[in-house]
Structure formats: structure tokens, C-alpha cells
Tab-separated table of N, CA and C in Angstrom:
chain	number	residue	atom	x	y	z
V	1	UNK	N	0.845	-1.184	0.000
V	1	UNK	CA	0.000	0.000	0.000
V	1	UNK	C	0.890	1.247	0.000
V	2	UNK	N	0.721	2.188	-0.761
V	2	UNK	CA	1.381	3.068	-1.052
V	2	UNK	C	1.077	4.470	0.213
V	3	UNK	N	1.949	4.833	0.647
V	3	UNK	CA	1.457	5.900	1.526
V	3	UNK	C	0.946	7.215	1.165
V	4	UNK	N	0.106	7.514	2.351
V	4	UNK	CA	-0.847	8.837	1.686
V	4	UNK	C	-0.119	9.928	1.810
V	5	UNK	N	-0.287	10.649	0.854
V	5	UNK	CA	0.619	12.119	0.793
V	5	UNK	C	-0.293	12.926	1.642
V	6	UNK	N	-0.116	14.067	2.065
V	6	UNK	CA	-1.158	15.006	3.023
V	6	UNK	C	0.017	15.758	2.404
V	7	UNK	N	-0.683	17.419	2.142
V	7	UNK	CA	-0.721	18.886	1.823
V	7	UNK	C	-0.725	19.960	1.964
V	8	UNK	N	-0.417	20.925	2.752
V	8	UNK	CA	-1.068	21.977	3.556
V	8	UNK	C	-1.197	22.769	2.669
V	9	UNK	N	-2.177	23.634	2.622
V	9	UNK	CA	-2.974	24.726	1.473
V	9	UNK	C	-1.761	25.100	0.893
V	10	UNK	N	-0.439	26.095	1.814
V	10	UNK	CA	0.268	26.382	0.376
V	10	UNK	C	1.077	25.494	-0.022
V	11	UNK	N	1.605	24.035	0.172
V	11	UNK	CA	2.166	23.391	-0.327
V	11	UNK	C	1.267	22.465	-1.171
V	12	UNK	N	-0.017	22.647	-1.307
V	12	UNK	CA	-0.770	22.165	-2.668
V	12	UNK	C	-0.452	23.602	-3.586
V	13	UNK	N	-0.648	24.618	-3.285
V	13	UNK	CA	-0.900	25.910	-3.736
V	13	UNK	C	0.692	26.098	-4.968
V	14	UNK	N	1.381	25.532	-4.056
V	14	UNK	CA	3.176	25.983	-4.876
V	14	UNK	C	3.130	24.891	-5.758
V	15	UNK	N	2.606	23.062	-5.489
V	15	UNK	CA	2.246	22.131	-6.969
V	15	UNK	C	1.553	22.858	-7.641
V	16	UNK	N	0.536	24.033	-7.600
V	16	UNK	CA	-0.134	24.012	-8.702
V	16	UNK	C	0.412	24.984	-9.301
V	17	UNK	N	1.045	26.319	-8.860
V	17	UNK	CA	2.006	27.197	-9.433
V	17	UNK	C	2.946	26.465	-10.644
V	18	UNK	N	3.924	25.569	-9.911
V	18	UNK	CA	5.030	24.950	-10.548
V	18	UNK	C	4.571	24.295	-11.794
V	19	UNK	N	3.176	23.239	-11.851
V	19	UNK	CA	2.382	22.732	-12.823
V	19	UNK	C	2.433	23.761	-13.717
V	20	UNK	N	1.925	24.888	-13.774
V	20	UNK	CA	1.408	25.956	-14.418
V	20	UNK	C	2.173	26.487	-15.220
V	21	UNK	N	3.587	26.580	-14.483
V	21	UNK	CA	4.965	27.291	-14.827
V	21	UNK	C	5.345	26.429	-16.110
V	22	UNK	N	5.474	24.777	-15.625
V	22	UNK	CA	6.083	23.696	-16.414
V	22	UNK	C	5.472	23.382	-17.557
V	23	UNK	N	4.239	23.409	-17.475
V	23	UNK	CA	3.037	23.347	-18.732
V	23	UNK	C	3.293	24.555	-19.596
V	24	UNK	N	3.422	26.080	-19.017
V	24	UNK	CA	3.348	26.895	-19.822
V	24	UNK	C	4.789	27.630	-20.468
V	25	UNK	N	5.686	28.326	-19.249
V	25	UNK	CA	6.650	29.092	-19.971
V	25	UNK	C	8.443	28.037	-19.666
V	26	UNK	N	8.334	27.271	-19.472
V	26	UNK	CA	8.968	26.027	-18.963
V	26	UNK	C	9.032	25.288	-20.538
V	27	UNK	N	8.001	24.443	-20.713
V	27	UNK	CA	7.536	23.769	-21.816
V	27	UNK	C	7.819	24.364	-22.886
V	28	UNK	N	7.494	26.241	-22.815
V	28	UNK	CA	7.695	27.109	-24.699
V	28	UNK	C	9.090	26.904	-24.649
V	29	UNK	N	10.139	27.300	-23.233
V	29	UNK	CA	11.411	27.536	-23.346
V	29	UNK	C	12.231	26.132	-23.902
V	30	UNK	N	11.711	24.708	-23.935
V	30	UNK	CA	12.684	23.317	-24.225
V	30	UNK	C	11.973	23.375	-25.371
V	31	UNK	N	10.736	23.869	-25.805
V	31	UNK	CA	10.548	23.696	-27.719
V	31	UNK	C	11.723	24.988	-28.064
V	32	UNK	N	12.153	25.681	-27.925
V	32	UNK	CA	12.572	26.503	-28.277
V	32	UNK	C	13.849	25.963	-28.485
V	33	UNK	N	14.446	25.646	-27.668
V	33	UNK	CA	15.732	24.866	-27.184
V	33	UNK	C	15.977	23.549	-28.818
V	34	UNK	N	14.891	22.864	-28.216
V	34	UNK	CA	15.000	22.072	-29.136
V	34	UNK	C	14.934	22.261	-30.471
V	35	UNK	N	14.398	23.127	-31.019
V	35	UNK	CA	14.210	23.639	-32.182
V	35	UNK	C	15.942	24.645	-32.829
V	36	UNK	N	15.937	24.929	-31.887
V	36	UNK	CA	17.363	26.214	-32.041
V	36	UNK	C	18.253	24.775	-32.022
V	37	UNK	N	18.519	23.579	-31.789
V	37	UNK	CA	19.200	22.528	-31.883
V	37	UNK	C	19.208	21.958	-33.080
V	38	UNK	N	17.791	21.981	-33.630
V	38	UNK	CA	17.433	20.834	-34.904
V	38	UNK	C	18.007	22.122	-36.034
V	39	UNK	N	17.784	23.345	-35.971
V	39	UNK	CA	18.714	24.078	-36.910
V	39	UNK	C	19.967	23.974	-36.978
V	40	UNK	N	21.066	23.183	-35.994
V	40	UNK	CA	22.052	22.547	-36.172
V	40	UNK	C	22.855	22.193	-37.160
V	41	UNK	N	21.393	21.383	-37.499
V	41	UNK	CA	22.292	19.949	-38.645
V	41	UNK	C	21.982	19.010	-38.208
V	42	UNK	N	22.999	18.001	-38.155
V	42	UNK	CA	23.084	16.642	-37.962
V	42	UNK	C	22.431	16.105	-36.008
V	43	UNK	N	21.791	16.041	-35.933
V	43	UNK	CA	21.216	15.615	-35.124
V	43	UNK	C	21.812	14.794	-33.994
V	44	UNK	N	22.926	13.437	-35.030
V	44	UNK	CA	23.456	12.197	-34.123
V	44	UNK	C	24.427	12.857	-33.708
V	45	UNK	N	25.089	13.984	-33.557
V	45	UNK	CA	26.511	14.368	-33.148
V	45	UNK	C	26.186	15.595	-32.469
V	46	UNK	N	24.778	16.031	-31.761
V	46	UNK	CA	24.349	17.049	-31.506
V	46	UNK	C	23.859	16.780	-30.320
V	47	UNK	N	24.725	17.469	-29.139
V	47	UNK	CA	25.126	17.156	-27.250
V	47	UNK	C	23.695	18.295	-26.910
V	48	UNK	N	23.551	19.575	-27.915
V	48	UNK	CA	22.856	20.399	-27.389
V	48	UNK	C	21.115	19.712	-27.451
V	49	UNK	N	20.875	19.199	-29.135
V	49	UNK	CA	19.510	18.530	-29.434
V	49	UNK	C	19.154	17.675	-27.938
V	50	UNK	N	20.233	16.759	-27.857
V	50	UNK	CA	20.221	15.908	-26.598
V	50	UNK	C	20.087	15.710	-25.362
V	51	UNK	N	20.954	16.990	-25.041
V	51	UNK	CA	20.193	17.745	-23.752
V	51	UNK	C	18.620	18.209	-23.478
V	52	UNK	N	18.644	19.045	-24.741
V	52	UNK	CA	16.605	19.764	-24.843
V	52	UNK	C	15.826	18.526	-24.430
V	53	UNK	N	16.231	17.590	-25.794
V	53	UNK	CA	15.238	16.379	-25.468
V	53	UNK	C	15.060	15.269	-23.577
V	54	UNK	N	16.480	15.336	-23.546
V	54	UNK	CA	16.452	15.392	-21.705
V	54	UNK	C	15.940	16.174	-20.433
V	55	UNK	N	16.143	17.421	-21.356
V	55	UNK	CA	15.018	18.078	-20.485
V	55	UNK	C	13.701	18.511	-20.651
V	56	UNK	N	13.166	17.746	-22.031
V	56	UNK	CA	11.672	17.996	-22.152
V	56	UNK	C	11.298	16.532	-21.104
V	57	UNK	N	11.942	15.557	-21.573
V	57	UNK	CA	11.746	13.778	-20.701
V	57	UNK	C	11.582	14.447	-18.993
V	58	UNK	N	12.520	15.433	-18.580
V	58	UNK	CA	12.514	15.740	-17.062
V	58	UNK	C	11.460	16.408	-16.622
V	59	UNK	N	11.215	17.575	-17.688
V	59	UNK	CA	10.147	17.868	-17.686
V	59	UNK	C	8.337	17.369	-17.218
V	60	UNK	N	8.566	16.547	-18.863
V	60	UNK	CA	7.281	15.737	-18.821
V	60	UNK	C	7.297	14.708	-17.665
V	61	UNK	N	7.952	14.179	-16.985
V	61	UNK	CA	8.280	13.194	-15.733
V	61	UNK	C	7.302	14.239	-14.368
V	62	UNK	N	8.440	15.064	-14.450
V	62	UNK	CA	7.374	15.684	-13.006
V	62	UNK	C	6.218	16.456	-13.359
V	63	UNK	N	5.676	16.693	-14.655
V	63	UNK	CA	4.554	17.332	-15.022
V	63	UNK	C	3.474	16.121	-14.093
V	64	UNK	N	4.156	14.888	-14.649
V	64	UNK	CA	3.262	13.894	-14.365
V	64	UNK	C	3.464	13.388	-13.049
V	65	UNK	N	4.473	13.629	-12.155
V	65	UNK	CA	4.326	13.738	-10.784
V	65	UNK	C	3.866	14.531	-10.304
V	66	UNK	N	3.500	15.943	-10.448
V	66	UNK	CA	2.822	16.738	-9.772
V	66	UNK	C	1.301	16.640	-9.603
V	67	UNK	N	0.800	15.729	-10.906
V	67	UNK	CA	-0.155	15.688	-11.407
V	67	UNK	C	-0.975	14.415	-10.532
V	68	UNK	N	-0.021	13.549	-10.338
V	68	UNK	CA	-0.407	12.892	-9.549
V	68	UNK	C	-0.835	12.898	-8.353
V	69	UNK	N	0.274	13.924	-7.926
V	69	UNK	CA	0.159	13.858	-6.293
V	69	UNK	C	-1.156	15.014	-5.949
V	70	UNK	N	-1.148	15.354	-6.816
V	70	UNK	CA	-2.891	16.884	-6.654
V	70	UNK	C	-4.025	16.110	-6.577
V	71	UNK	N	-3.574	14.752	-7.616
V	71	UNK	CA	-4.894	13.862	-7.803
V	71	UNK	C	-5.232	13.472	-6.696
V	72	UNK	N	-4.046	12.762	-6.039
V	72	UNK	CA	-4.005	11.753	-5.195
V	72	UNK	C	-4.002	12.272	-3.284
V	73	UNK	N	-3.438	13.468	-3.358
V	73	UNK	CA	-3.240	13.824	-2.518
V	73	UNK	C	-4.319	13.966	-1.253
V	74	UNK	N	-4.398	14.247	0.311
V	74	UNK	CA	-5.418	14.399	0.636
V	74	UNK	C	-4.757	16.181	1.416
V	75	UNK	N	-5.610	17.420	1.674
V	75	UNK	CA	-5.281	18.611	2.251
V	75	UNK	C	-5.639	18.373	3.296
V	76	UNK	N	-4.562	18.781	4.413
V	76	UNK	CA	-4.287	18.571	5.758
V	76	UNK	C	-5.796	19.602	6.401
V	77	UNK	N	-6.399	18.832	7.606
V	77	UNK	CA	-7.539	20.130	7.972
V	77	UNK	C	-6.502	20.826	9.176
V	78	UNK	N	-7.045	21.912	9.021
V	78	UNK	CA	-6.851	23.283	9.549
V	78	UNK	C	-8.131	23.476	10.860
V	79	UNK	N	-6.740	23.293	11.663
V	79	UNK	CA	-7.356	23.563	13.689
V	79	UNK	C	-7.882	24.739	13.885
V	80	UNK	N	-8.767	24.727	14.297
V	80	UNK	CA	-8.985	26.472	14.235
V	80	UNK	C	-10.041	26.432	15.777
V	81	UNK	N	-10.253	25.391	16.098
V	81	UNK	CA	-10.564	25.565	18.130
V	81	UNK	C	-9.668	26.478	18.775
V	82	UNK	N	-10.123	26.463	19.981
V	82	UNK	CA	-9.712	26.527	20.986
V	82	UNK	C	-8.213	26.380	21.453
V	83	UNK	N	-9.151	24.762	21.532
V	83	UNK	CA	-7.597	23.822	22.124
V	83	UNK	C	-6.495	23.346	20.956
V	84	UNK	N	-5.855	24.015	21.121
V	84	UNK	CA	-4.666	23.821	19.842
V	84	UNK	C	-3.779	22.935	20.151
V	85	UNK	N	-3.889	22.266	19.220
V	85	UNK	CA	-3.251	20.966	19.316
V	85	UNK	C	-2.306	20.849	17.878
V	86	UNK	N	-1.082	20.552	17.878
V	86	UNK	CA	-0.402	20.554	16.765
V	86	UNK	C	-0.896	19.506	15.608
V	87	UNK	N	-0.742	19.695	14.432
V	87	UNK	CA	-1.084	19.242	13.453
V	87	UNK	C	-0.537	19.403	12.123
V	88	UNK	N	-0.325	18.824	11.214
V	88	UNK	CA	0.273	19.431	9.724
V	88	UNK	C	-0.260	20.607	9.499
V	89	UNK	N	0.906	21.435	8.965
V	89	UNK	CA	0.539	23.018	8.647
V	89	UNK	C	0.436	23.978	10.139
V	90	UNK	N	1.132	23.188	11.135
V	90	UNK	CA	1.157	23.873	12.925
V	90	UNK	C	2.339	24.288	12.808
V	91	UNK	N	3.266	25.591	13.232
V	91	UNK	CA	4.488	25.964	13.595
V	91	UNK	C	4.312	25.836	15.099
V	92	UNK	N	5.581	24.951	15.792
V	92	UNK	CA	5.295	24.379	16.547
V	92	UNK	C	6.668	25.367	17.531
V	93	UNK	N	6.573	26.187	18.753
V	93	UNK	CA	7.859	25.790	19.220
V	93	UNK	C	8.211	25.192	20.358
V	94	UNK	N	9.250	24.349	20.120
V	94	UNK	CA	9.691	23.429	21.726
V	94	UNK	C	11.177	24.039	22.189
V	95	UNK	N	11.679	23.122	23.342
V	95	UNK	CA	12.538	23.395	23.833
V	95	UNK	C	12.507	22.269	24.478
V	96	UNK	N	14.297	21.747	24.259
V	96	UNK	CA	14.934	20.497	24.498
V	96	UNK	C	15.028	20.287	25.690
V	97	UNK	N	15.803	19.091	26.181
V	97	UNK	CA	16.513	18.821	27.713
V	97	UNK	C	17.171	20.322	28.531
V	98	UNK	N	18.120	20.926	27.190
V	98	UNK	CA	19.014	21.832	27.792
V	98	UNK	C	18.035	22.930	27.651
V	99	UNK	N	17.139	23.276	27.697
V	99	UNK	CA	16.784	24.415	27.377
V	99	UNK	C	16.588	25.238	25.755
V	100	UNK	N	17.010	24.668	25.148
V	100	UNK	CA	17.435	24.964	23.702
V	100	UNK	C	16.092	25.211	23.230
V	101	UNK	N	15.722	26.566	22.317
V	101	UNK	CA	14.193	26.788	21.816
V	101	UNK	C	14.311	26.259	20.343
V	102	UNK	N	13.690	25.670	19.918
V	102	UNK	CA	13.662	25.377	18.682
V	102	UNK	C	12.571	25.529	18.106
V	103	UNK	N	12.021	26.074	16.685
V	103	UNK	CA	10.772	25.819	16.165
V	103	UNK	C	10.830	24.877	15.128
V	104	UNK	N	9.635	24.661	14.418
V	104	UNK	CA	9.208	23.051	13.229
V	104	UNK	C	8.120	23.438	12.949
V	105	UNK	N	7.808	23.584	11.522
V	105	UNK	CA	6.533	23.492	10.906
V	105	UNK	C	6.391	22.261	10.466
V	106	UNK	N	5.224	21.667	10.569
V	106	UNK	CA	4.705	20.142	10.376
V	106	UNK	C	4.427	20.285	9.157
V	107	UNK	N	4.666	19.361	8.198
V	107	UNK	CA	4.224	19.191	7.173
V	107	UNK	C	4.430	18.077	6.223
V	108	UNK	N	3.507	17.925	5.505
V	108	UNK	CA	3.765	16.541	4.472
V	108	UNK	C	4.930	15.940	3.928
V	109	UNK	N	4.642	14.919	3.411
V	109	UNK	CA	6.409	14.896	3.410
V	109	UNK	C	7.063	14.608	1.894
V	110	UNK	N	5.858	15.692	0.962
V	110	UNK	CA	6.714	16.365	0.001
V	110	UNK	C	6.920	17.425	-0.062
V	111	UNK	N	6.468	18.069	1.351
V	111	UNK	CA	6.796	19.550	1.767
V	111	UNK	C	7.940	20.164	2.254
V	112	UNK	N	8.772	18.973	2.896
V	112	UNK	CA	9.896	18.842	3.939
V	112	UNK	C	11.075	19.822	3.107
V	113	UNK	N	11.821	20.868	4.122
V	113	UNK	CA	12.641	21.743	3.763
V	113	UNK	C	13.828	21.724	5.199
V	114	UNK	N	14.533	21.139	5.123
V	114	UNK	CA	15.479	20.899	7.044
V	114	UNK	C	15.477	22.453	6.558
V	115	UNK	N	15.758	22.911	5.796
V	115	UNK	CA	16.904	24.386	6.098
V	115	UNK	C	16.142	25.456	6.177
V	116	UNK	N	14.851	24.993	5.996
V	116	UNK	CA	13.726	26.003	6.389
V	116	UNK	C	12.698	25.737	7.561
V	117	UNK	N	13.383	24.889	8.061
V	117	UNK	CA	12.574	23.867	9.552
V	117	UNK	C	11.572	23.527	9.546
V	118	UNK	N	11.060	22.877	7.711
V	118	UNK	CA	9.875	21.969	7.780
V	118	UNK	C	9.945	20.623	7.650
V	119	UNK	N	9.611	20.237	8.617
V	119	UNK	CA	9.698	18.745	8.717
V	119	UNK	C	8.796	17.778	8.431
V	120	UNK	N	8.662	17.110	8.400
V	120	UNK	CA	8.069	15.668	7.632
V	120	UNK	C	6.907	15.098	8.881
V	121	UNK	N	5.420	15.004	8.972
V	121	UNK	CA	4.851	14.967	9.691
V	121	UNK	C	5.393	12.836	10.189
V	122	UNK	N	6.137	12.538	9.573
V	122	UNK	CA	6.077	10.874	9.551
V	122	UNK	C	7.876	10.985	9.851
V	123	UNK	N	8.513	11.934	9.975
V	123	UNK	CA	9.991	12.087	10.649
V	123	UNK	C	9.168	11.968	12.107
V	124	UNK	N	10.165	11.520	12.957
V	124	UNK	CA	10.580	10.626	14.598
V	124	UNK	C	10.022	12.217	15.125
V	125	UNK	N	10.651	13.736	14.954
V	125	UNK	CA	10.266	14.645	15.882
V	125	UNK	C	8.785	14.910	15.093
V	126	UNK	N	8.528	14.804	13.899
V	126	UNK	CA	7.221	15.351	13.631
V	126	UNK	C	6.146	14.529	13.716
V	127	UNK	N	6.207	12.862	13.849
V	127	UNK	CA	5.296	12.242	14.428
V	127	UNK	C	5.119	12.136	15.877
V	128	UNK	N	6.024	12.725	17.047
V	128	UNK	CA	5.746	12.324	18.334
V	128	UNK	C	5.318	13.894	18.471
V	129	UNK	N	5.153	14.922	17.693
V	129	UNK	CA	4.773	16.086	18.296
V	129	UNK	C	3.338	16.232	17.595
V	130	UNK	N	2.653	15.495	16.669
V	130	UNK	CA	1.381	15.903	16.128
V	130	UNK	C	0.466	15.552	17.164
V	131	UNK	N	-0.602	15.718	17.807
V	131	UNK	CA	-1.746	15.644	18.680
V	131	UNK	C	-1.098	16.289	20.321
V	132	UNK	N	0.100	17.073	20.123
V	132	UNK	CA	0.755	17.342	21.143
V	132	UNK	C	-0.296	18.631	21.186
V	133	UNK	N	-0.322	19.313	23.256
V	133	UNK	CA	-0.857	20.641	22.905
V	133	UNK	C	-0.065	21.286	23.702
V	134	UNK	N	0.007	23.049	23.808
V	134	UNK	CA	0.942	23.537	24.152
V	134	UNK	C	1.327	22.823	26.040
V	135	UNK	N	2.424	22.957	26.651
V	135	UNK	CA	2.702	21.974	27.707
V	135	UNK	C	2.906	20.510	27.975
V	136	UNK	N	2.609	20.203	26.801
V	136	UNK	CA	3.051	18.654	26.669
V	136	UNK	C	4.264	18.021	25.987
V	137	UNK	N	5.303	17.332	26.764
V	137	UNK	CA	6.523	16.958	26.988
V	137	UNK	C	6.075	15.479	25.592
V	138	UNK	N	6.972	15.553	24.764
V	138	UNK	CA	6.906	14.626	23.854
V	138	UNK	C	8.006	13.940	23.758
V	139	UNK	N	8.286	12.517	23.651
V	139	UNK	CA	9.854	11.554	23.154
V	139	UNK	C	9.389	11.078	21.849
V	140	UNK	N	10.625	11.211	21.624
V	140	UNK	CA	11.361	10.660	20.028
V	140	UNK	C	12.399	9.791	19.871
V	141	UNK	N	12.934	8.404	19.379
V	141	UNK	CA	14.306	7.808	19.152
V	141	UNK	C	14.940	8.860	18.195
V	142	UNK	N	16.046	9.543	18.090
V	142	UNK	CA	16.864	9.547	17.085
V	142	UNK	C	17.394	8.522	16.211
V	143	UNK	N	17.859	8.873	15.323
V	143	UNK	CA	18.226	7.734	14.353
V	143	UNK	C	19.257	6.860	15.018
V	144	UNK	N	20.019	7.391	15.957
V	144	UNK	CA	21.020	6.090	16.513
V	144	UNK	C	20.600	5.695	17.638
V	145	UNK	N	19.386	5.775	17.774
V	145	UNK	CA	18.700	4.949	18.971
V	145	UNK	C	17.949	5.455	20.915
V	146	UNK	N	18.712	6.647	20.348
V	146	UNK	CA	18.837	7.668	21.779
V	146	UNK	C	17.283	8.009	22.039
V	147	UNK	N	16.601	8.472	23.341
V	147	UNK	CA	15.387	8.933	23.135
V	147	UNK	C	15.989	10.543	23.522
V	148	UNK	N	14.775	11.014	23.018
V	148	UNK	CA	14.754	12.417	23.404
V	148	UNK	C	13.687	13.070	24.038
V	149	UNK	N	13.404	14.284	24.045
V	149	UNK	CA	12.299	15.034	24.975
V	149	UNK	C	12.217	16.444	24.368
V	150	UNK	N	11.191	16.403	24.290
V	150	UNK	CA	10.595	18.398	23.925
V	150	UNK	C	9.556	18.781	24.056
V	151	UNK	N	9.573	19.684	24.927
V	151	UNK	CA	8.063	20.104	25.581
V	151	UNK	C	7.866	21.587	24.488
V	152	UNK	N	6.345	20.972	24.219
V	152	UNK	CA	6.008	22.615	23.606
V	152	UNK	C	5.476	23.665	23.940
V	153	UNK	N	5.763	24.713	23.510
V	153	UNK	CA	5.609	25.663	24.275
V	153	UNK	C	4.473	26.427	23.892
V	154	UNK	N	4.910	26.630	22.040
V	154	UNK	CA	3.932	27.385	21.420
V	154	UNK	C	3.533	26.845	20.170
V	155	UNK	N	2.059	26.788	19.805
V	155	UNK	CA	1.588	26.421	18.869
V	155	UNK	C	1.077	27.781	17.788
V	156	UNK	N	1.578	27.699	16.476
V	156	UNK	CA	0.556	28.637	15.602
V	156	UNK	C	0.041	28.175	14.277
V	157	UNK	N	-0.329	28.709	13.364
V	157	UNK	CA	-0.626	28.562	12.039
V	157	UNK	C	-0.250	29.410	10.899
């Protein structure tokens, strides 16, 4: 069984941008390419034709992954109680053993950015912190086996 993708509004919102981009001024720019190649000449000795055509194939590949995953996808619901409780599409912040503040936005996990601190709702810290609410102390294994601890502090959207 294949696992379910989940979405948060703008990370469906940026597939459908990118779709849009790739279908429209993406797509004119590798006919172009390719065409400014086939005026060349000889075709079999032609690195540039070869490339275009590699990147129309790269192209058309994730046209049809994006396409999929919009199909297929399900959009994360949006907490909007009271009691806030973390969830995909929650900026979450905790603070470690030592004190250390850290924040994490939850999110799907074709959303995941480490260097922008979005994490993967099915990564070790982003599955032990979803149904967490603010004051509640959560553990995680790290990848080499260690547990950990992070209590949260603050929840937003």
C-alpha cells in the first residue's frame, strides 16, 4: 500500500504554481531549445539537441508527478478551536533537555525543507509532536537509537 501524501494549502498551492509554470513558460522555453538545436544539422553528433530532449523527458516526468500527487493527494484540515493541538501546517515551538528553543513546521512529506525547519509529519520529531498541545513533553528515538524530549511551548498557524 502506497502511503498517503497530506498537503497543507500552500504546499498544494506551490504544486499548482510549478504545474502551471512547467506546462506553460517552462515547456515554450525546451521547444525553443530544441528547435534552435534541430537548426544545427546533424542531429546524431548534436550534445545540445540531446540535452533539450532530456530536459523535455525531465520535464514531462514531473509534469506527471505533480499531477499525480494533486490527484491523489489528501489537504491537511486546519485547527482552528480553541484547544490547539499541533497538526500538519502547525508551527510548533519546543525546547529540548538543555533548554534549547527550537521551532518546526509540520508538514507533508513532500513539503519537507530541514533548512527552512519543515519537517516531515512521519519524521521521529514530527510524528511524536502531532496531537501534542501547548505543555506537553513529547519523546522521540533519534536515528542512533537515543530517546529524546521536547516540551512545547507554542503552537501557531
Amino acid at each position: 500500500m502506497e502511503n498517503e501524501i497530506i498537503l497543507t494549502p500552500e504546499g498544494r498551492q506551490k504544486l499548482v504554481d510549478e504545474l502551471e509554470w512547467r506546462e506553460g513558460d517552462k515547456h515554450l522555453e525546451i521547444i525553443e531549445s530544441i528547435k534552435e538545436a534541430r537548426e544545427q544539422g546533424d542531429l546524431s553528433e548534436n550534445a545540445e539537441y540531446d540535452a533539450a530532449k532530456e530536459e523535455e523527458a525531465q520535464n514531462a516526468a514531473r509534469i506527471a508527478e505533480i499531477r499525480k500527487i494533486l490527484s491523489t493527494a489528501k489537504l491537511a484540515e486546519v485547527s482552528t478551536g480553541r484547544r490547539r493541538i499541533v497538526s500538519i501546517g502547525s508551527t510548533v515551538e519546543v525546547s529540548n533537555e538543555k533548554g534549547k528553543k527550537l521551532s518546526f513546521t509540520i508538514v507533508g512529506t513532500t513539503e519537507t525543507d530541514s533548512l527552512s525547519n519543515r519537517i516531515s509529519n512521519e519524521s521521529p520529531v514530527g510524528a511524536a509532536l502531532i496531537g501534542a498541545k501547548i505543555g506537553d513533553s513529547v519523546e522521540y528515538a533519534t536515528p542512533s537509537g537515543k530517546t529524546r524530549t521536547l516540551k512545547v511551548e507554542k503552537i501557531s498557524r
